[in-house]
């Protein structure tokens, strides 16, 4: 473990040097390490923060509940633990900009973090938000209670708050959690210590860290990141300043899209004739299970179905964790020049064949396409993941 330099406000935070850093406040697990554990280790779990990590004290930190409730209340973490049933929830978290680097290689937009796979999977521990809201006498009139706002204890000037529809936050099968632990460990500072909300199946931007306030209200949060950034802009928007009204009218992101990515074969590894083990991950939003992941060696003319090696469903039949899949295919570089992977969910949604570019680089879920190409030393062929082959001159023009 390493810490940042003393000039960095996060110098006190211990971090794993194996992570890929994106500026001072963001990091992700290297793709070649992401497939080592179904439960992503906390020190390798991707970090998305909008500013420095606040130093918070467990004993003095409190969570306030307000808005359309009969009784406004405030809870310490200890009071949450003793006052409500403790739950455990398996859920992946996915950054809205995961796989953004592929889009930025086509044309660099306003999403400045070149994420490869900003995703992690964990078993979270805490109490259901629904239980806490019921204890406060929340209004269950859906014409009044329309949104739930979460505010973090961020210390930078803009602060951070976000919101989700009340129907999602209050869903009895939604498993929205006020969490204090991940994978059996206390939340690290980078991941929201001492308390965060986990909204399964929804983009990670809604799972507010360092949670200090919850408000049940009739409107979405007014925070600018929610209103003007965490959205998929129409592709004609190249300068947000010229399209302010259209951006405000564009719906914010909630459910994550069906997606799949390859762990093995890793990028820049030899592509040789024979039986080829292939494995990776897939996920979907809204609790919709991933029904199948399939592979093609002939550009999508025919498809080979994989098998799931790890899959976790809730007792209500929903899927919030990622799935791991695997297959063994007969590969011959004399006939096969690419390997394409796509996933399908329970609502028969699948991944688009090509990237859907947008200015903020959000929600890229195109089919994952590995290419077979000569290696740099000219001695054989290698597999190249999208962020490798797309970086070659002229290759990014799909």
CSV table of C-alpha atoms in Angstrom, one decimal:
chain,number,residue,atom,x,y,z
A,1,UNK,CA,0.0,0.0,0.0
A,2,UNK,CA,1.1,3.5,-0.7
A,3,UNK,CA,-0.2,7.0,0.3
A,4,UNK,CA,-0.2,10.1,-1.8
A,5,UNK,CA,2.3,12.9,-1.4
A,6,UNK,CA,2.0,15.3,1.5
A,7,UNK,CA,0.9,18.1,-0.9
A,8,UNK,CA,-2.1,15.9,-1.9
A,9,UNK,CA,-5.1,16.4,0.4
A,10,UNK,CA,-5.6,12.6,0.3
A,11,UNK,CA,-2.0,11.9,1.5
A,12,UNK,CA,-3.4,10.1,4.5
A,13,UNK,CA,-5.4,7.6,2.4
A,14,UNK,CA,-3.8,4.2,1.9
A,15,UNK,CA,-4.1,3.0,-1.7
A,16,UNK,CA,-2.9,0.1,-3.8
A,17,UNK,CA,-0.1,1.1,-6.2
A,18,UNK,CA,-1.3,-1.6,-8.6
A,19,UNK,CA,-4.4,0.5,-9.5
A,20,UNK,CA,-4.4,2.6,-12.6
A,21,UNK,CA,-4.6,6.2,-11.4
A,22,UNK,CA,-6.7,8.8,-13.2
A,23,UNK,CA,-5.7,12.1,-11.8
A,24,UNK,CA,-5.6,12.7,-8.0
A,25,UNK,CA,-9.0,11.3,-7.0
A,26,UNK,CA,-9.9,8.4,-9.4
A,27,UNK,CA,-8.5,5.0,-10.1
A,28,UNK,CA,-9.5,1.6,-11.5
A,29,UNK,CA,-8.4,-2.0,-11.2
A,30,UNK,CA,-6.1,-3.1,-14.1
A,31,UNK,CA,-8.1,-5.3,-16.4
A,32,UNK,CA,-5.7,-8.2,-16.1
A,33,UNK,CA,-6.3,-8.2,-12.3
A,34,UNK,CA,-10.1,-7.7,-12.4
A,35,UNK,CA,-10.8,-11.3,-13.1
A,36,UNK,CA,-8.8,-12.7,-10.1
A,37,UNK,CA,-11.7,-12.5,-7.6
A,38,UNK,CA,-15.5,-12.6,-7.9
A,39,UNK,CA,-15.6,-10.2,-5.0
A,40,UNK,CA,-13.4,-7.3,-6.0
A,41,UNK,CA,-10.9,-6.5,-3.2
A,42,UNK,CA,-11.7,-3.1,-1.7
A,43,UNK,CA,-8.1,-1.9,-2.4
A,44,UNK,CA,-8.6,-2.7,-6.1
A,45,UNK,CA,-12.2,-1.6,-6.4
A,46,UNK,CA,-12.5,1.4,-8.8
A,47,UNK,CA,-12.6,4.8,-7.2
A,48,UNK,CA,-14.7,7.7,-8.5
A,49,UNK,CA,-14.6,10.8,-6.3
A,50,UNK,CA,-15.3,14.4,-7.3
A,51,UNK,CA,-12.9,15.8,-4.8
A,52,UNK,CA,-10.7,15.0,-1.8
A,53,UNK,CA,-11.7,12.3,0.6
A,54,UNK,CA,-13.3,13.8,3.7
A,55,UNK,CA,-11.9,12.8,7.1
A,56,UNK,CA,-14.9,11.6,9.0
A,57,UNK,CA,-15.2,10.2,12.5
A,58,UNK,CA,-17.4,7.1,13.0
A,59,UNK,CA,-18.7,8.1,16.4
A,60,UNK,CA,-19.7,11.7,15.5
A,61,UNK,CA,-20.9,11.1,12.0
A,62,UNK,CA,-24.7,11.2,11.7
A,63,UNK,CA,-27.2,10.6,8.9
A,64,UNK,CA,-30.3,12.9,8.8
A,65,UNK,CA,-33.6,11.9,7.2
A,66,UNK,CA,-36.0,14.6,6.1
A,67,UNK,CA,-38.5,15.7,3.6
A,68,UNK,CA,-41.9,13.9,3.3
A,69,UNK,CA,-41.6,11.9,6.5
A,70,UNK,CA,-43.7,12.2,9.7
A,71,UNK,CA,-40.7,12.5,11.9
A,72,UNK,CA,-37.3,13.9,10.9
A,73,UNK,CA,-34.6,11.7,12.5
A,74,UNK,CA,-30.9,11.5,12.8
A,75,UNK,CA,-28.9,8.3,13.1
A,76,UNK,CA,-25.4,7.3,14.0
A,77,UNK,CA,-23.9,4.2,12.4
A,78,UNK,CA,-24.2,2.4,15.7
A,79,UNK,CA,-27.9,3.3,15.9
A,80,UNK,CA,-28.5,2.0,12.5
A,81,UNK,CA,-26.7,-1.3,13.4
A,82,UNK,CA,-28.7,-1.7,16.6
A,83,UNK,CA,-32.1,-0.4,15.4
A,84,UNK,CA,-32.7,-2.3,12.2
A,85,UNK,CA,-32.1,-5.8,10.7
A,86,UNK,CA,-28.6,-6.1,9.3
A,87,UNK,CA,-28.6,-7.1,5.6
A,88,UNK,CA,-26.0,-8.3,3.1
A,89,UNK,CA,-26.4,-7.5,-0.6
A,90,UNK,CA,-24.4,-8.6,-3.6
A,91,UNK,CA,-24.1,-5.8,-6.1
A,92,UNK,CA,-21.8,-4.6,-8.7
A,93,UNK,CA,-21.1,-0.9,-9.0
A,94,UNK,CA,-20.4,0.5,-12.4
A,95,UNK,CA,-19.2,4.0,-13.2
A,96,UNK,CA,-21.4,5.7,-15.8
A,97,UNK,CA,-18.2,6.2,-17.9
A,98,UNK,CA,-17.0,2.7,-17.8
A,99,UNK,CA,-15.4,1.7,-21.2
A,100,UNK,CA,-15.2,5.4,-22.0
A,101,UNK,CA,-11.7,5.1,-23.4
A,102,UNK,CA,-13.1,3.4,-26.4
A,103,UNK,CA,-15.4,6.3,-27.2
A,104,UNK,CA,-12.6,8.8,-26.6
A,105,UNK,CA,-10.4,7.0,-29.1
A,106,UNK,CA,-13.1,7.6,-31.7
A,107,UNK,CA,-13.4,11.3,-30.7
A,108,UNK,CA,-12.3,12.8,-27.4
A,109,UNK,CA,-15.3,14.4,-25.7
A,110,UNK,CA,-16.0,16.0,-22.4
A,111,UNK,CA,-15.5,12.9,-20.3
A,112,UNK,CA,-12.0,13.4,-19.1
A,113,UNK,CA,-11.4,10.0,-17.3
A,114,UNK,CA,-10.3,7.4,-19.8
A,115,UNK,CA,-11.9,4.5,-18.0
A,116,UNK,CA,-11.2,0.9,-19.3
A,117,UNK,CA,-13.4,-1.2,-16.9
A,118,UNK,CA,-14.6,1.0,-14.1
A,119,UNK,CA,-16.6,-1.8,-12.4
A,120,UNK,CA,-16.3,-3.8,-9.2
A,121,UNK,CA,-18.4,-6.4,-7.4
A,122,UNK,CA,-18.9,-6.7,-3.7
A,123,UNK,CA,-21.0,-8.1,-0.9
A,124,UNK,CA,-22.2,-5.0,1.0
A,125,UNK,CA,-23.4,-4.9,4.6
A,126,UNK,CA,-25.8,-2.5,6.1
A,127,UNK,CA,-29.5,-1.8,6.6
A,128,UNK,CA,-32.3,-1.4,4.0
A,129,UNK,CA,-33.1,2.2,3.2
A,130,UNK,CA,-36.8,1.1,3.1
A,131,UNK,CA,-36.7,0.0,6.7
A,132,UNK,CA,-35.2,3.3,7.8
A,133,UNK,CA,-37.7,5.4,5.8
A,134,UNK,CA,-40.6,3.4,7.2
A,135,UNK,CA,-39.3,4.1,10.8
A,136,UNK,CA,-39.5,7.8,9.9
A,137,UNK,CA,-43.1,7.5,8.7
A,138,UNK,CA,-42.3,8.2,5.1
A,139,UNK,CA,-45.2,9.3,2.9
A,140,UNK,CA,-46.1,6.5,0.5
A,141,UNK,CA,-48.2,8.7,-1.7
A,142,UNK,CA,-46.3,8.4,-4.9
A,143,UNK,CA,-47.8,11.6,-6.3
A,144,UNK,CA,-45.9,13.4,-3.5
A,145,UNK,CA,-42.9,11.3,-2.8
A,146,UNK,CA,-41.3,11.2,-6.2
A,147,UNK,CA,-37.5,11.3,-5.6
A,148,UNK,CA,-35.0,10.5,-2.8
A,149,UNK,CA,-32.0,12.8,-2.6
A,150,UNK,CA,-28.7,11.6,-1.1
A,151,UNK,CA,-26.1,14.1,0.0
A,152,UNK,CA,-22.5,13.3,0.8
A,153,UNK,CA,-20.1,15.0,3.2
A,154,UNK,CA,-17.7,16.0,0.3
A,155,UNK,CA,-15.6,19.0,1.3
A,156,UNK,CA,-14.9,20.5,-2.2
A,157,UNK,CA,-16.8,23.7,-3.2
A,158,UNK,CA,-19.5,22.0,-5.3
A,159,UNK,CA,-20.2,19.3,-2.8
A,160,UNK,CA,-22.0,16.2,-4.0
A,161,UNK,CA,-25.6,15.1,-4.0
A,162,UNK,CA,-27.6,12.9,-6.3
A,163,UNK,CA,-31.1,11.3,-6.4
A,164,UNK,CA,-33.1,8.3,-7.6
A,165,UNK,CA,-36.8,7.9,-8.1
A,166,UNK,CA,-38.7,7.2,-4.9
A,167,UNK,CA,-40.2,4.0,-6.5
A,168,UNK,CA,-36.7,2.6,-6.9
A,169,UNK,CA,-35.4,3.6,-3.5
A,170,UNK,CA,-38.5,2.2,-1.7
A,171,UNK,CA,-38.9,-1.0,-3.8
A,172,UNK,CA,-39.2,-3.9,-1.4
A,173,UNK,CA,-37.1,-6.1,-3.7
A,174,UNK,CA,-34.7,-3.3,-4.7
A,175,UNK,CA,-32.3,-4.0,-1.8
A,176,UNK,CA,-31.2,-0.4,-1.6
A,177,UNK,CA,-28.7,-0.4,1.3
A,178,UNK,CA,-27.2,2.1,3.8
A,179,UNK,CA,-23.9,0.3,3.9
A,180,UNK,CA,-20.9,0.4,6.3
A,181,UNK,CA,-19.0,-2.6,5.1
A,182,UNK,CA,-17.9,-4.3,1.8
A,183,UNK,CA,-16.7,-7.9,1.5
A,184,UNK,CA,-16.7,-8.2,5.3
A,185,UNK,CA,-14.4,-5.2,5.9
A,186,UNK,CA,-15.2,-1.7,7.1
A,187,UNK,CA,-15.7,0.7,4.2
A,188,UNK,CA,-12.3,2.2,3.3
A,189,UNK,CA,-12.2,6.1,3.1
A,190,UNK,CA,-12.2,6.0,-0.7
A,191,UNK,CA,-15.4,4.0,-0.8
A,192,UNK,CA,-17.5,6.1,1.6
A,193,UNK,CA,-16.4,5.5,5.2
A,194,UNK,CA,-18.3,5.5,7.5
A,195,UNK,CA,-21.5,5.2,5.5
A,196,UNK,CA,-22.7,5.2,1.9
A,197,UNK,CA,-25.8,4.3,0.0
A,198,UNK,CA,-25.8,1.4,-2.4
A,199,UNK,CA,-28.5,1.5,-5.1
A,200,UNK,CA,-28.1,-1.9,-6.9
A,201,UNK,CA,-28.6,-2.0,-10.6
A,202,UNK,CA,-28.2,1.7,-11.0
A,203,UNK,CA,-25.2,3.7,-12.3
A,204,UNK,CA,-22.6,4.1,-9.5
A,205,UNK,CA,-23.0,7.9,-9.5
A,206,UNK,CA,-26.3,7.4,-7.5
A,207,UNK,CA,-24.6,5.3,-4.7
A,208,UNK,CA,-23.5,8.4,-2.8
A,209,UNK,CA,-20.4,8.1,-0.6
A,210,UNK,CA,-19.9,9.7,2.9
A,211,UNK,CA,-23.6,9.8,3.3
A,212,UNK,CA,-24.9,12.5,5.7
A,213,UNK,CA,-28.4,13.4,4.5
A,214,UNK,CA,-31.4,11.8,2.8
A,215,UNK,CA,-34.4,13.8,1.7
A,216,UNK,CA,-37.7,12.4,0.3
A,217,UNK,CA,-39.0,15.1,-2.1
A,218,UNK,CA,-41.1,15.9,-5.1
A,219,UNK,CA,-38.2,16.8,-7.4
A,220,UNK,CA,-34.8,15.5,-8.5
A,221,UNK,CA,-31.6,16.9,-6.9
A,222,UNK,CA,-30.5,20.3,-8.1
A,223,UNK,CA,-26.9,19.3,-8.2
A,224,UNK,CA,-25.2,20.3,-11.4
A,225,UNK,CA,-23.6,16.9,-12.0
A,226,UNK,CA,-27.0,15.3,-11.9
A,227,UNK,CA,-28.6,17.8,-14.2
A,228,UNK,CA,-25.9,18.4,-16.7
A,229,UNK,CA,-23.3,15.6,-16.7
A,230,UNK,CA,-24.4,12.1,-15.8
A,231,UNK,CA,-26.5,11.8,-19.0
A,232,UNK,CA,-26.1,10.4,-22.5
A,233,UNK,CA,-26.2,13.5,-24.7
A,234,UNK,CA,-27.6,13.2,-28.3
A,235,UNK,CA,-24.5,12.8,-30.6
A,236,UNK,CA,-24.9,16.2,-32.2
A,237,UNK,CA,-24.0,17.9,-29.0
A,238,UNK,CA,-20.3,18.8,-29.2
A,239,UNK,CA,-20.4,22.0,-27.2
A,240,UNK,CA,-22.6,21.8,-24.1
A,241,UNK,CA,-22.7,25.6,-23.7
A,242,UNK,CA,-24.7,25.8,-27.0
A,243,UNK,CA,-27.3,23.2,-25.9
A,244,UNK,CA,-28.1,24.0,-22.3
A,245,UNK,CA,-31.9,23.6,-22.6
A,246,UNK,CA,-31.6,20.3,-24.5
A,247,UNK,CA,-29.1,18.9,-22.0
A,248,UNK,CA,-31.4,19.9,-19.1
A,249,UNK,CA,-34.3,18.1,-20.9
A,250,UNK,CA,-32.2,14.9,-21.4
A,251,UNK,CA,-33.1,12.3,-18.8
A,252,UNK,CA,-30.5,11.5,-16.1
A,253,UNK,CA,-28.9,8.1,-16.0
A,254,UNK,CA,-30.3,5.4,-13.7
A,255,UNK,CA,-30.3,1.8,-14.8
A,256,UNK,CA,-27.0,0.5,-16.2
A,257,UNK,CA,-27.0,-1.1,-19.6
A,258,UNK,CA,-26.4,-4.7,-20.5
A,259,UNK,CA,-22.7,-5.2,-21.0
A,260,UNK,CA,-20.0,-7.8,-21.3
A,261,UNK,CA,-16.2,-7.7,-21.3
A,262,UNK,CA,-13.4,-10.3,-21.8
A,263,UNK,CA,-10.9,-11.2,-19.1
A,264,UNK,CA,-9.1,-13.9,-21.0
A,265,UNK,CA,-7.4,-13.9,-23.4
A,266,UNK,CA,-5.7,-10.7,-22.1
A,267,UNK,CA,-4.6,-8.0,-24.5
A,268,UNK,CA,-1.2,-8.5,-26.2
A,269,UNK,CA,-1.1,-12.2,-25.5
A,270,UNK,CA,-0.2,-14.7,-28.2
A,271,UNK,CA,-3.0,-15.8,-30.6
A,272,UNK,CA,-2.2,-19.3,-31.6
A,273,UNK,CA,-4.2,-22.1,-33.2
A,274,UNK,CA,-6.0,-24.6,-30.9
A,275,UNK,CA,-8.6,-24.7,-28.1
A,276,UNK,CA,-8.9,-21.2,-26.6
A,277,UNK,CA,-10.4,-20.7,-23.1
A,278,UNK,CA,-12.3,-17.4,-23.0
A,279,UNK,CA,-13.8,-15.9,-19.9
A,280,UNK,CA,-15.1,-12.5,-18.7
A,281,UNK,CA,-17.9,-10.7,-16.9
A,282,UNK,CA,-21.3,-9.3,-17.7
A,283,UNK,CA,-23.8,-7.2,-15.9
A,284,UNK,CA,-27.2,-5.6,-16.4
A,285,UNK,CA,-29.2,-2.9,-14.7
A,286,UNK,CA,-32.6,-2.8,-12.9
A,287,UNK,CA,-32.2,-6.2,-11.4
A,288,UNK,CA,-32.7,-7.9,-14.8
A,289,UNK,CA,-30.7,-11.1,-15.0
A,290,UNK,CA,-28.1,-11.7,-17.7
A,291,UNK,CA,-29.6,-14.7,-19.6
A,292,UNK,CA,-26.8,-15.5,-21.9
A,293,UNK,CA,-23.4,-14.4,-23.1
A,294,UNK,CA,-22.3,-15.5,-26.6
A,295,UNK,CA,-19.2,-15.4,-28.7
A,296,UNK,CA,-18.6,-15.2,-32.5
A,297,UNK,CA,-15.5,-15.8,-34.6
A,298,UNK,CA,-17.1,-14.9,-37.9
A,299,UNK,CA,-18.3,-11.4,-37.4
A,300,UNK,CA,-21.7,-12.3,-36.0
A,301,UNK,CA,-22.8,-14.8,-38.6
A,302,UNK,CA,-22.9,-17.6,-35.9
A,303,UNK,CA,-22.7,-17.5,-32.1
A,304,UNK,CA,-21.4,-19.8,-29.5
A,305,UNK,CA,-23.1,-19.7,-26.1
A,306,UNK,CA,-20.9,-19.6,-23.0
A,307,UNK,CA,-21.6,-21.0,-19.6
A,308,UNK,CA,-21.9,-19.1,-16.3
A,309,UNK,CA,-19.2,-19.9,-13.7
A,310,UNK,CA,-20.5,-17.4,-11.1
A,311,UNK,CA,-24.0,-16.0,-10.9
A,312,UNK,CA,-25.9,-14.6,-7.9
A,313,UNK,CA,-29.6,-14.0,-7.9
A,314,UNK,CA,-31.6,-12.4,-5.0
A,315,UNK,CA,-34.4,-14.3,-3.4
A,316,UNK,CA,-36.8,-12.2,-5.5
A,317,UNK,CA,-35.0,-13.5,-8.7
A,318,UNK,CA,-33.2,-10.2,-9.4
A,319,UNK,CA,-29.6,-9.9,-10.4
A,320,UNK,CA,-27.5,-7.0,-9.1
A,321,UNK,CA,-24.1,-8.7,-9.0
A,322,UNK,CA,-22.0,-9.3,-12.1
A,323,UNK,CA,-21.9,-12.7,-13.7
A,324,UNK,CA,-18.7,-14.5,-14.7
A,325,UNK,CA,-18.9,-16.5,-17.9
A,326,UNK,CA,-16.6,-18.9,-19.7
A,327,UNK,CA,-16.3,-20.9,-23.0
A,328,UNK,CA,-13.7,-22.9,-24.9
A,329,UNK,CA,-13.6,-22.3,-28.6
A,330,UNK,CA,-11.6,-23.7,-31.5
A,331,UNK,CA,-9.5,-20.9,-32.8
A,332,UNK,CA,-7.5,-20.8,-36.0
A,333,UNK,CA,-5.8,-17.5,-36.9
A,334,UNK,CA,-5.8,-18.6,-40.6
A,335,UNK,CA,-9.5,-18.2,-40.6
A,336,UNK,CA,-10.4,-16.1,-37.6
A,337,UNK,CA,-9.3,-12.4,-37.2
A,338,UNK,CA,-11.6,-11.3,-34.4
A,339,UNK,CA,-13.6,-12.5,-31.4
A,340,UNK,CA,-16.8,-10.7,-30.6
A,341,UNK,CA,-18.8,-11.0,-27.4
A,342,UNK,CA,-22.3,-9.9,-26.5
A,343,UNK,CA,-24.7,-10.5,-23.6
A,344,UNK,CA,-28.5,-10.7,-23.5
A,345,UNK,CA,-30.7,-9.9,-20.5
A,346,UNK,CA,-34.1,-11.2,-19.3
A,347,UNK,CA,-35.9,-8.5,-21.4
A,348,UNK,CA,-34.1,-9.6,-24.6
A,349,UNK,CA,-32.0,-6.5,-24.6
A,350,UNK,CA,-28.5,-7.0,-26.1
A,351,UNK,CA,-25.4,-4.9,-26.8
A,352,UNK,CA,-25.2,-2.8,-30.0
A,353,UNK,CA,-22.9,-3.9,-32.6
A,354,UNK,CA,-20.9,-0.6,-32.7
A,355,UNK,CA,-20.1,2.2,-30.2
A,356,UNK,CA,-22.7,4.9,-29.7
A,357,UNK,CA,-20.5,7.9,-29.2
A,358,UNK,CA,-21.7,10.7,-26.9
A,359,UNK,CA,-20.0,13.8,-25.6
A,360,UNK,CA,-19.7,12.8,-22.0
A,361,UNK,CA,-18.6,9.2,-22.9
A,362,UNK,CA,-21.3,7.6,-20.9
A,363,UNK,CA,-22.8,4.0,-20.9
A,364,UNK,CA,-20.6,2.5,-23.7
A,365,UNK,CA,-21.9,-1.1,-24.0
A,366,UNK,CA,-21.1,-2.0,-27.6
A,367,UNK,CA,-20.2,-5.6,-28.3
A,368,UNK,CA,-16.7,-6.4,-27.0
A,369,UNK,CA,-14.5,-7.0,-30.0
A,370,UNK,CA,-11.0,-8.5,-29.8
A,371,UNK,CA,-8.8,-8.3,-32.9
A,372,UNK,CA,-6.0,-10.6,-34.0
A,373,UNK,CA,-3.0,-8.6,-35.1
A,374,UNK,CA,0.8,-8.9,-35.6
A,375,UNK,CA,2.7,-8.2,-32.5
A,376,UNK,CA,5.1,-5.3,-32.3
A,377,UNK,CA,8.2,-7.4,-32.7
A,378,UNK,CA,6.8,-9.0,-35.8
A,379,UNK,CA,7.1,-12.6,-34.5
A,380,UNK,CA,3.6,-14.0,-34.5
A,381,UNK,CA,0.1,-12.8,-33.8
A,382,UNK,CA,-1.5,-11.4,-30.6
A,383,UNK,CA,-4.9,-10.7,-29.2
A,384,UNK,CA,-5.8,-7.0,-28.9
A,385,UNK,CA,-8.6,-5.6,-26.7
A,386,UNK,CA,-10.5,-2.6,-28.0
A,387,UNK,CA,-8.4,0.0,-26.2
A,388,UNK,CA,-5.3,-1.6,-27.8
A,389,UNK,CA,-6.4,-2.0,-31.4
A,390,UNK,CA,-8.4,1.2,-31.5
A,391,UNK,CA,-5.3,3.2,-30.5
A,392,UNK,CA,-3.6,2.2,-33.7
A,393,UNK,CA,-3.6,5.0,-36.4
A,394,UNK,CA,-6.9,5.0,-38.3
A,395,UNK,CA,-8.2,2.0,-36.4
A,396,UNK,CA,-10.6,4.0,-34.3
A,397,UNK,CA,-12.8,5.1,-37.2
A,398,UNK,CA,-15.5,2.5,-36.9
